[in-house]
Tab-separated table of C-alpha atoms in Angstrom:
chain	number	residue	atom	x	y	z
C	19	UNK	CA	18.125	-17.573	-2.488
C	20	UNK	CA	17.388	-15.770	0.804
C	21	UNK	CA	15.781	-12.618	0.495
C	22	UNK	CA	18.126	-10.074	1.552
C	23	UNK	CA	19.721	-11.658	-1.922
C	24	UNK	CA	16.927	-11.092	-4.133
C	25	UNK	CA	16.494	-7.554	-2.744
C	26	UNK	CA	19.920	-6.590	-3.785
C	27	UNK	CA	19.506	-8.329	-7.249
C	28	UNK	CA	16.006	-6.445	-7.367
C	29	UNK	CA	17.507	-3.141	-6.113
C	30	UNK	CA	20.288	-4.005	-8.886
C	31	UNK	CA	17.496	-4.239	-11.898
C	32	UNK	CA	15.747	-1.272	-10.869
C	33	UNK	CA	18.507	0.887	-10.518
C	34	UNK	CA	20.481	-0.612	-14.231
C	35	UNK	CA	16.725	0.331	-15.950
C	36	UNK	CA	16.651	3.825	-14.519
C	37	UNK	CA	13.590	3.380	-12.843
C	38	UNK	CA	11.838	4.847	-9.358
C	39	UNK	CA	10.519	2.648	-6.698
C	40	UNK	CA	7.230	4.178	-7.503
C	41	UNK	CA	7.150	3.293	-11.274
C	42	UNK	CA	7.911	-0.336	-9.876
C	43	UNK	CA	5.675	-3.431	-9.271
C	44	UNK	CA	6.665	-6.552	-8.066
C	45	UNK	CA	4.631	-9.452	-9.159
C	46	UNK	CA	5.043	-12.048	-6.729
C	47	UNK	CA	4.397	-15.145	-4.263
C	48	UNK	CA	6.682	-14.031	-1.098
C	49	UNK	CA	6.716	-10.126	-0.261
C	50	UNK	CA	10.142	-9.457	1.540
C	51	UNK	CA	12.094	-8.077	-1.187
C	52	UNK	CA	9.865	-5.831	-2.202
C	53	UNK	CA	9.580	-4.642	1.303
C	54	UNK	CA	13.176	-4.356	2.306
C	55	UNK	CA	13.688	-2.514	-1.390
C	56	UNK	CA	10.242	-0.160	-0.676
C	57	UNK	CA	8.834	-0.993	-3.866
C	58	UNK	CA	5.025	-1.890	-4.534
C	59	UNK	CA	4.212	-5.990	-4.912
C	60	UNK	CA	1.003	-7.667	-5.900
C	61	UNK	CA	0.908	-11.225	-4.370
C	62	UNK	CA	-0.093	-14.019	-6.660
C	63	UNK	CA	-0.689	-18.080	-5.712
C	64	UNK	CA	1.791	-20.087	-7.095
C	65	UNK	CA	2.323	-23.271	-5.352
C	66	UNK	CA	5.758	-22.163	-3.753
C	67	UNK	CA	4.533	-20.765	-0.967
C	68	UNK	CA	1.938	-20.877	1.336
C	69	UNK	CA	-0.991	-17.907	1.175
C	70	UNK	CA	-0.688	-17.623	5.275
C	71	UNK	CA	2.588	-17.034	4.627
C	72	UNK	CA	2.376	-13.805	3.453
C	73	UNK	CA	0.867	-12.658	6.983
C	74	UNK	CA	-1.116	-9.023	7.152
C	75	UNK	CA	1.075	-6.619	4.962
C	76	UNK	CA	-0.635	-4.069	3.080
C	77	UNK	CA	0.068	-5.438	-0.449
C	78	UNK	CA	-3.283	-7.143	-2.531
């Protein structure tokens, strides 16, 4: 799924719960669609993708 697609399915969720950006985390191994959506994301390791991958974006 490219990741202009899982923003709008993550934009989707968060807006069908009721929820803010800022009450939202995304847990995570690639960053984009919680950047293009604004929200916060924590980056974890899971074998998908590579750690460079992730470049220098401000997320832990």
């Amino acid at each position: 799924m490219a990741g202009d697609h899982k923003a709008g399915h993550l934009a989707d969720h968060i807006g069908r719960l009721g929820l803010e950006l800022d009450e939202c985390l995304l847990v995570g191994d690639v960053v984009d669609a919680a950047e293009q959506v604004g929200t916060r994301c924590v980056l974890v390791t899971t074998g998908m993708a590579e750690p460079r991958s992730s470049g220098k974006r401000d997320f832990p």
